[in-house]
PDB file of C-alpha atoms in Angstrom:
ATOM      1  CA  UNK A  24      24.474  15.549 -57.529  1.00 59.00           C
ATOM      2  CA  UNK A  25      21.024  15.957 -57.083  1.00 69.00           C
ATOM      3  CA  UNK A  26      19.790  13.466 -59.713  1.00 70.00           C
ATOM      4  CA  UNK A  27      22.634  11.121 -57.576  1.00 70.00           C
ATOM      5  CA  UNK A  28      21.124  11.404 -54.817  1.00 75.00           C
ATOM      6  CA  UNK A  29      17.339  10.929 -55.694  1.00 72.00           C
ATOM      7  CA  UNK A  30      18.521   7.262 -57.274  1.00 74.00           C
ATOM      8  CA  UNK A  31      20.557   6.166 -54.232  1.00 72.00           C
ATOM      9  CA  UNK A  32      17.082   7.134 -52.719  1.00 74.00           C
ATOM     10  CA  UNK A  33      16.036   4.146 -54.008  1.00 82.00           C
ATOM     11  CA  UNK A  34      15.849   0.783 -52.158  1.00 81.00           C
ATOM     12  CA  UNK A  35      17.204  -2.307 -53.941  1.00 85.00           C
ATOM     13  CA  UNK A  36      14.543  -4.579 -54.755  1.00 83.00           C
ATOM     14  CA  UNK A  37      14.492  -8.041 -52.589  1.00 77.00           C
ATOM     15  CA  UNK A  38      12.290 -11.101 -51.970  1.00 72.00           C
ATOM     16  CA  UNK A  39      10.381  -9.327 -49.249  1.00 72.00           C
ATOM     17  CA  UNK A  40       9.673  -6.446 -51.297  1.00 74.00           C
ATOM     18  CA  UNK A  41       8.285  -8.126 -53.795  1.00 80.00           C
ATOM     19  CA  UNK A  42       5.384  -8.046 -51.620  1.00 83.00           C
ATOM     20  CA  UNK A  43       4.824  -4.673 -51.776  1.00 85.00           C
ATOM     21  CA  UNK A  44       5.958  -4.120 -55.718  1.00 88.00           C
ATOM     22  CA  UNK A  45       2.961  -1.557 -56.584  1.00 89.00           C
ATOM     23  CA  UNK A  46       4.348   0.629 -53.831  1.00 89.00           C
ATOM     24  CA  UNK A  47       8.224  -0.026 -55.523  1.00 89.00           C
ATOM     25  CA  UNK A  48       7.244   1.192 -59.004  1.00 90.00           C
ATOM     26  CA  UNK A  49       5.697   4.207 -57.560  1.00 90.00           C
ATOM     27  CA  UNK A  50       8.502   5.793 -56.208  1.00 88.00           C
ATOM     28  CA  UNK A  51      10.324   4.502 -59.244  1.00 89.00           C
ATOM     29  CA  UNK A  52       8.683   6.405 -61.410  1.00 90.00           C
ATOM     30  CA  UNK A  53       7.968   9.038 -58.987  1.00 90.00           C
ATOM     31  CA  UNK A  54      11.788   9.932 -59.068  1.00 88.00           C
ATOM     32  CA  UNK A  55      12.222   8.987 -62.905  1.00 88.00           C
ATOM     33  CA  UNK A  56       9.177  11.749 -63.606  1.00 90.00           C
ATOM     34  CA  UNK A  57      10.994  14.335 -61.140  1.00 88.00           C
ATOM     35  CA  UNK A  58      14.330  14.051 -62.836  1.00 86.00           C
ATOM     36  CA  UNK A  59      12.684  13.872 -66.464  1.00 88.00           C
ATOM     37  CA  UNK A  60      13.999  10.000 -67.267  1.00 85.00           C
ATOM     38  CA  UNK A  61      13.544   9.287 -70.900  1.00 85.00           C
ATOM     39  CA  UNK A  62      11.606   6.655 -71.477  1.00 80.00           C
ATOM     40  CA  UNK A  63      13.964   3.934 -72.837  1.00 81.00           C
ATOM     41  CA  UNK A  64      16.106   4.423 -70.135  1.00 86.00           C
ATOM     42  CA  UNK A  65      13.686   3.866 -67.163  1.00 90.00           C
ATOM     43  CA  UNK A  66      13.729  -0.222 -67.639  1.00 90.00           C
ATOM     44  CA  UNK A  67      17.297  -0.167 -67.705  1.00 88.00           C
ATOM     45  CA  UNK A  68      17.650   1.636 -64.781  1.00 88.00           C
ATOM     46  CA  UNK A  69      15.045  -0.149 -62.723  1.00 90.00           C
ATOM     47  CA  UNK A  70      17.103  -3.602 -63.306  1.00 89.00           C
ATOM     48  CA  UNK A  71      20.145  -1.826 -61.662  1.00 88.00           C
ATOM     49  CA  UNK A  72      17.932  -2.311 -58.792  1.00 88.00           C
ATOM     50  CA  UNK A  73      17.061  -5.982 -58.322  1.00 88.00           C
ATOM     51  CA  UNK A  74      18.708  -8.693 -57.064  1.00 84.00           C
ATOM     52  CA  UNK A  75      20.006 -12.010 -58.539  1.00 80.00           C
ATOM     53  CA  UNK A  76      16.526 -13.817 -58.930  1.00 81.00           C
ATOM     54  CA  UNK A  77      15.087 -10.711 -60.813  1.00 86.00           C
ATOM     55  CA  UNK A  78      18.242 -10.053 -63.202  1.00 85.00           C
ATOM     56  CA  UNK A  79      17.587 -13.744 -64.218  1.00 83.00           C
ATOM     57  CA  UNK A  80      13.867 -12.761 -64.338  1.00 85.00           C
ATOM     58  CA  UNK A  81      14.602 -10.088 -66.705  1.00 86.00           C
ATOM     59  CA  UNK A  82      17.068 -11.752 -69.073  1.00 84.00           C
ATOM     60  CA  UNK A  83      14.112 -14.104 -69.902  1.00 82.00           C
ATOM     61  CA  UNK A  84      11.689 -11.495 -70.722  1.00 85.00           C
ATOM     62  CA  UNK A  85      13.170  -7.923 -71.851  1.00 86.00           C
ATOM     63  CA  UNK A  86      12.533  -9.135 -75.252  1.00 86.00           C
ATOM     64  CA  UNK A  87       9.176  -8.912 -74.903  1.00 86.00           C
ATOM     65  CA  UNK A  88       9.314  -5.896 -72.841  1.00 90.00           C
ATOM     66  CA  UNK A  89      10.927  -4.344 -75.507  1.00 88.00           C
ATOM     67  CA  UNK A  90      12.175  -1.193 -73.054  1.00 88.00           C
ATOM     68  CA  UNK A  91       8.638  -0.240 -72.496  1.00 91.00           C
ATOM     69  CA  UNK A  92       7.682   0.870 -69.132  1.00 91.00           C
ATOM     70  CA  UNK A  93       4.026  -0.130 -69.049  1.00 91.00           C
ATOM     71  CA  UNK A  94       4.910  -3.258 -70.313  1.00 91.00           C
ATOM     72  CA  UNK A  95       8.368  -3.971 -67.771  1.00 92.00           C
ATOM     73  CA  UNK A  96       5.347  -2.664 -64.707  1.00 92.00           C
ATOM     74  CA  UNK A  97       2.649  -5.130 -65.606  1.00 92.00           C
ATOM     75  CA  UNK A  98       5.077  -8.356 -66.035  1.00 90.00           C
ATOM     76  CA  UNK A  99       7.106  -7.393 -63.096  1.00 91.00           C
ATOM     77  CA  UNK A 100       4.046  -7.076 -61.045  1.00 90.00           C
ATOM     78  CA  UNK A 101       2.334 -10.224 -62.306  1.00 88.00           C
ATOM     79  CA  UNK A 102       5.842 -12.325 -61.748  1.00 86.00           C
ATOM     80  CA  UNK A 103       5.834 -10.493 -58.164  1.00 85.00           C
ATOM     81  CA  UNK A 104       2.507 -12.001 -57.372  1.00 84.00           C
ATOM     82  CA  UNK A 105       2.416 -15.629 -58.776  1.00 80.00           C
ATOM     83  CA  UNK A 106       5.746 -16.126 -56.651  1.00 77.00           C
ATOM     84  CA  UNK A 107       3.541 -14.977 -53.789  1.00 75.00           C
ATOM     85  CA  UNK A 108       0.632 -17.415 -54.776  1.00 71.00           C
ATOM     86  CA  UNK A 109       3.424 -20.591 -55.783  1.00 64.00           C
ATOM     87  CA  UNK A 110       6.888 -20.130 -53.934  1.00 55.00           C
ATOM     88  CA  UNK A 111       7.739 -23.507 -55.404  1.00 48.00           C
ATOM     89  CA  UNK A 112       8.180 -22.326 -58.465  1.00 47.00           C
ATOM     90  CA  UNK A 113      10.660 -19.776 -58.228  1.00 50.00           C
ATOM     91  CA  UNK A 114      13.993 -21.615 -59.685  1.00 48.00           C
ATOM     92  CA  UNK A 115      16.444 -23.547 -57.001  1.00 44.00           C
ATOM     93  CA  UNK A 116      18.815 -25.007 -59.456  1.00 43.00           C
ATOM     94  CA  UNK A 117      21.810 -22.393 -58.563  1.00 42.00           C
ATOM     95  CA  UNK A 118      21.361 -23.998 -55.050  1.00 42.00           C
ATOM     96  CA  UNK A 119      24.693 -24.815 -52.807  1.00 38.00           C
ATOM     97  CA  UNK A 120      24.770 -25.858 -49.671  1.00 34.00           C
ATOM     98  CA  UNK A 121      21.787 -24.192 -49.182  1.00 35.00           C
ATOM     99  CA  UNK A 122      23.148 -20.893 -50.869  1.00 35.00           C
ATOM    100  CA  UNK A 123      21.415 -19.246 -54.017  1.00 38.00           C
ATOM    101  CA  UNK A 124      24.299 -19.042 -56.292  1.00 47.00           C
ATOM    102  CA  UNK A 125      24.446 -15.875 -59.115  1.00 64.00           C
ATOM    103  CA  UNK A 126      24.495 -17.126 -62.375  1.00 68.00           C
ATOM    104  CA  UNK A 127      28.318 -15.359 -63.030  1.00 74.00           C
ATOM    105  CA  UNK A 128      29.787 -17.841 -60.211  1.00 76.00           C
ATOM    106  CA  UNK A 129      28.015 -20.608 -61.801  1.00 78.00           C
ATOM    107  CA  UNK A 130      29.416 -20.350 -65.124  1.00 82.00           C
ATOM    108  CA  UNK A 131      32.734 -19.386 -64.039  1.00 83.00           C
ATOM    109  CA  UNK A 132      33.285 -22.548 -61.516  1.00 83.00           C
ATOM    110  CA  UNK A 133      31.438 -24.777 -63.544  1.00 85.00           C
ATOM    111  CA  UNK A 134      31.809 -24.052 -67.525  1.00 91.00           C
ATOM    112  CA  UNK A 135      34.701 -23.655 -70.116  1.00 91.00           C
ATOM    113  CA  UNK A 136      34.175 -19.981 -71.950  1.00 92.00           C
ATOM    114  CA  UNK A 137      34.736 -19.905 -75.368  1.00 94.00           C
ATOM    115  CA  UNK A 138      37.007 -17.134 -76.842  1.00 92.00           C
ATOM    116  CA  UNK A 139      36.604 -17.402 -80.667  1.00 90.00           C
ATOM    117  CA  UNK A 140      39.670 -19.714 -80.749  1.00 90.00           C
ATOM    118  CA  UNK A 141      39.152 -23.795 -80.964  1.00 89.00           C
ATOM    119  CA  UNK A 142      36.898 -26.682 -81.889  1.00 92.00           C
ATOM    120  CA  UNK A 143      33.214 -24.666 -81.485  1.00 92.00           C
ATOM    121  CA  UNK A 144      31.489 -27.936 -81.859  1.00 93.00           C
ATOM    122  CA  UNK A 145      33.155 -29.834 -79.241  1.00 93.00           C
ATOM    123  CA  UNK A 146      32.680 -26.472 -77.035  1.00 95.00           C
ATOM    124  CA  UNK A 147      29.335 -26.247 -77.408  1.00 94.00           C
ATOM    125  CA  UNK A 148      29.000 -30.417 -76.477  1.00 94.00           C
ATOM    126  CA  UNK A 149      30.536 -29.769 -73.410  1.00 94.00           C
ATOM    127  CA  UNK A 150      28.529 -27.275 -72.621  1.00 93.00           C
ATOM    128  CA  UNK A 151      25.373 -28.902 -73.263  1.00 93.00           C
ATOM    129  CA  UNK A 152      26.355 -31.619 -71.099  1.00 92.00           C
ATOM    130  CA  UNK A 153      27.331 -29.793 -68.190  1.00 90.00           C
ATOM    131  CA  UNK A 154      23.861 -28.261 -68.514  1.00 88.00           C
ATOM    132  CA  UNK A 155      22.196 -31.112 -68.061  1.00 87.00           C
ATOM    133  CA  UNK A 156      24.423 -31.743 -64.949  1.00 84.00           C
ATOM    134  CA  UNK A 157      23.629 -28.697 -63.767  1.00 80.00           C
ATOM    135  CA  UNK A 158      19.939 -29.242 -64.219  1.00 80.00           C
ATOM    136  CA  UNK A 159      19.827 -25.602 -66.246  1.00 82.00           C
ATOM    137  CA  UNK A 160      16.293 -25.708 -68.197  1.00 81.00           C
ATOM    138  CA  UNK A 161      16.513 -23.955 -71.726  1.00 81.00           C
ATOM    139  CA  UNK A 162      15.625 -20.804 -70.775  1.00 80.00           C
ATOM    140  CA  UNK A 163      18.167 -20.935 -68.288  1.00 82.00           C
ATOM    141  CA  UNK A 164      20.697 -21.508 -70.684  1.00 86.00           C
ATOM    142  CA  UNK A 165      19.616 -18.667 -72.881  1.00 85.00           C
ATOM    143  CA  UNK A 166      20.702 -16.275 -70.383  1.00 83.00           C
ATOM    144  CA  UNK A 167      23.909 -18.330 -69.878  1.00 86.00           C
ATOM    145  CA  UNK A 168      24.944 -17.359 -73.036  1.00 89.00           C
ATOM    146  CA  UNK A 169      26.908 -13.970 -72.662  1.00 88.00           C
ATOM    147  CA  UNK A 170      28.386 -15.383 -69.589  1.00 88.00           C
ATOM    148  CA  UNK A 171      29.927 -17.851 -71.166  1.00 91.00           C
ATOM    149  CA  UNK A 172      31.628 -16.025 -74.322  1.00 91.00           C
ATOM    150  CA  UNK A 173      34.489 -13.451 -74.123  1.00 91.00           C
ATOM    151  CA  UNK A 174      36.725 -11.875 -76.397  1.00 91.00           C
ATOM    152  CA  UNK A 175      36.015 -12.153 -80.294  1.00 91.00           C
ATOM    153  CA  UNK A 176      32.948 -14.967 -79.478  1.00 92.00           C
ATOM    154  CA  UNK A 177      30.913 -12.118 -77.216  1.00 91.00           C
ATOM    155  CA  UNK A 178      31.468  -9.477 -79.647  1.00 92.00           C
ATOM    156  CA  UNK A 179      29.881 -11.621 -82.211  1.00 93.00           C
ATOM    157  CA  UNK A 180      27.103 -12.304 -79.449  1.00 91.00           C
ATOM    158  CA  UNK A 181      26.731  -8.529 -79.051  1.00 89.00           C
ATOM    159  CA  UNK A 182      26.349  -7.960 -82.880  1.00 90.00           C
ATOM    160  CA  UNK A 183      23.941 -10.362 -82.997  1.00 88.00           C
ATOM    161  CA  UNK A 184      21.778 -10.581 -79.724  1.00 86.00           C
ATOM    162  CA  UNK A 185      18.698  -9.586 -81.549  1.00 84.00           C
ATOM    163  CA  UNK A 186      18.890 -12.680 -83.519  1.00 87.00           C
ATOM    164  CA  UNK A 187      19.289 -15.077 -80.633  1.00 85.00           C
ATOM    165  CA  UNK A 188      16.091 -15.853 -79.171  1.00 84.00           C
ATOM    166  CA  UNK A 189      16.548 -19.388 -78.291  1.00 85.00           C
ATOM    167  CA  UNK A 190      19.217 -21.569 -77.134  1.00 88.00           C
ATOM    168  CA  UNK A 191      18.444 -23.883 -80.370  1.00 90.00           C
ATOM    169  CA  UNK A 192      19.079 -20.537 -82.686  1.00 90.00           C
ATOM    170  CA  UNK A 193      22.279 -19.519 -80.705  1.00 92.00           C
ATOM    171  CA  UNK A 194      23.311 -22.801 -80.989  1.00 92.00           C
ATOM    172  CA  UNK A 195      22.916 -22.902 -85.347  1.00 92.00           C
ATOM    173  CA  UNK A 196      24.348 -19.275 -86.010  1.00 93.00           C
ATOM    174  CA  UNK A 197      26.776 -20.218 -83.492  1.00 94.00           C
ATOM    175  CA  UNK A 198      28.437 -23.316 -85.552  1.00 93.00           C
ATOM    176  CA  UNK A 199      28.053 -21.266 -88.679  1.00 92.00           C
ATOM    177  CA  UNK A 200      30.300 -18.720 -87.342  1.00 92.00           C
ATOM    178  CA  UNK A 201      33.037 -20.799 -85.524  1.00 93.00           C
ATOM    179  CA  UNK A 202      32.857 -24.241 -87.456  1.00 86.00           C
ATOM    180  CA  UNK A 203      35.663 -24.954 -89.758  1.00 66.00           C
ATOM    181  CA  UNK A 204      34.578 -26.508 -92.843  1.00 51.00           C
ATOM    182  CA  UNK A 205      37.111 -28.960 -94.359  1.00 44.00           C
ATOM    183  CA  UNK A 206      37.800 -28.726 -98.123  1.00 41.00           C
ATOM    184  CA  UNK A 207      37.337 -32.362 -99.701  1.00 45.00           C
ATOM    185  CA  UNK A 208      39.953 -33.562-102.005  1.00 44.00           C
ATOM    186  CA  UNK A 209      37.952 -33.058-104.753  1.00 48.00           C
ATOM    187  CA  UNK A 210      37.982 -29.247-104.193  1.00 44.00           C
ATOM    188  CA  UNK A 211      41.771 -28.828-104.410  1.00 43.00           C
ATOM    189  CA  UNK A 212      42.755 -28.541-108.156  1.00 48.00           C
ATOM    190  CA  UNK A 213      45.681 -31.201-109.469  1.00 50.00           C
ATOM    191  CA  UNK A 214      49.181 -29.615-109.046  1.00 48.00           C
ATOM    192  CA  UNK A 215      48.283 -27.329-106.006  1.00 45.00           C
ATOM    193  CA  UNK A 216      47.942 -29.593-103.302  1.00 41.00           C
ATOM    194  CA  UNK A 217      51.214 -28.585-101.678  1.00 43.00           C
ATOM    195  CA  UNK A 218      49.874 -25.288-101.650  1.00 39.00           C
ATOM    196  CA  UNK A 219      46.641 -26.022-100.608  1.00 35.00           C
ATOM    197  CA  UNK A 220      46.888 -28.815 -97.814  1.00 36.00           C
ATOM    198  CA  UNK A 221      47.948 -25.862 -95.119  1.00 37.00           C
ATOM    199  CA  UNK A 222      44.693 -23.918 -95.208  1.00 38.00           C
ATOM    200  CA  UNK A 223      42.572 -27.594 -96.226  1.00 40.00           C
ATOM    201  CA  UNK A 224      40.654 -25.762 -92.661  1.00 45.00           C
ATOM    202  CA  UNK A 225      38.778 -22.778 -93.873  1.00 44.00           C
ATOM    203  CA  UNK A 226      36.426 -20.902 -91.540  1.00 50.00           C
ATOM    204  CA  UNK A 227      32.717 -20.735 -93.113  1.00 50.00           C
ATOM    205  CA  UNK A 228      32.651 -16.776 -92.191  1.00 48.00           C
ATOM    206  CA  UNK A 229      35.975 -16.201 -93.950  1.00 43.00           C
ATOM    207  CA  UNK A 230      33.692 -16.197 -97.471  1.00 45.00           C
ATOM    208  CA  UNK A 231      30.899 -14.091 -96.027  1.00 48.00           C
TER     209      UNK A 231
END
């Protein structure tokens, strides 16, 4: 109860905050020293804290922050104060109707998600395209990614979100996961083509 209250203490982080970030992380990790945080969990928890602009903030960088505190303090503050020194920089594209949009209503009025289940090439053309509509710059669409999976396709993600560091990388592991590969005629031995014309489409991970 106690450890409840001391995080509800906690104001959520907003755009006028920002401007006063140093004094933020104090009583951050003020309350995360009082109630003996570990360390790995402190970043985490922080995030649970910000609002749409700074989840999308985060996405970009936690690689590089790696869960480390010191690290997660100094790029949060130096993000915090070139958005004071260059407002126009801060991203727009989610814009409607003079609205900031969150990413989730984005990709779930605008995109297709992919399951697991149908042509992965075609898929991921479409979605390419409508990012270009949408105006989403690449590392925009890197944190579009688990948004726009579900089912058998985000598990995958999950297993393998260390790996995907770019949209380009998602993008290859991502066809060599879902593509099917079509035997040529060569491949299918004399007498057995009955047989083999009805699985002539064979996943590439079905060998692996």
């Amino acid at each position: 109860m106690q450890e409840k209250i001391a995080l509800q203490s906690i104001h959520k982080l907003t755009t006028e905050e920002m401007i006063q970030i140093d004094q933020w992380l104090s009583v951050l990790y003020k309350t995360f020293e009082d109630l003996e945080y570990p360390p790995l969990h402190r970043v985490l928890q922080a995030t649970t804290y910000f609002n749409d602009e700074l989840q999308m903030w985060y996405e970009t960088t936690k690689h590089e922050i790696n869960n480390d505190w010191s690290s997660f303090c100094e790029r949060l503050k130096q993000y915090a104060f070139d958005r004071q020194m260059n407002p126009s920089t801060v991203n727009h594209s989610l814009s409607s109707n003079n609205d900031i949009l969150s990413f989730e209503y984005l990709i779930d009025t605008k995109f297709i998600k992919y399951s697991g289940v149908g042509d992965a090439k075609d898929w991921l053309l479409q979605t390419m395209n409508q990012f270009r509509q949408c105006g989403l710059r690449r590392f925009e669409q890197l944190q579009a990614i688990p948004f726009l999976l579900v089912d058998t396709a985000y598990l995958w993600y999950v297993e393998n979100i260390d790996l995907v560091v770019s949209f380009e990388l998602f993008s290859k592991l991502f066809l060599q996961k879902f593509t099917c590969t079509p035997l040529k005629s060569q491949d299918i031995p004399r007498g057995d083509t009955d047989k083999t014309l009805s699985v002539v489409m064979v996943p590439d991970y079905f060998w692996k």
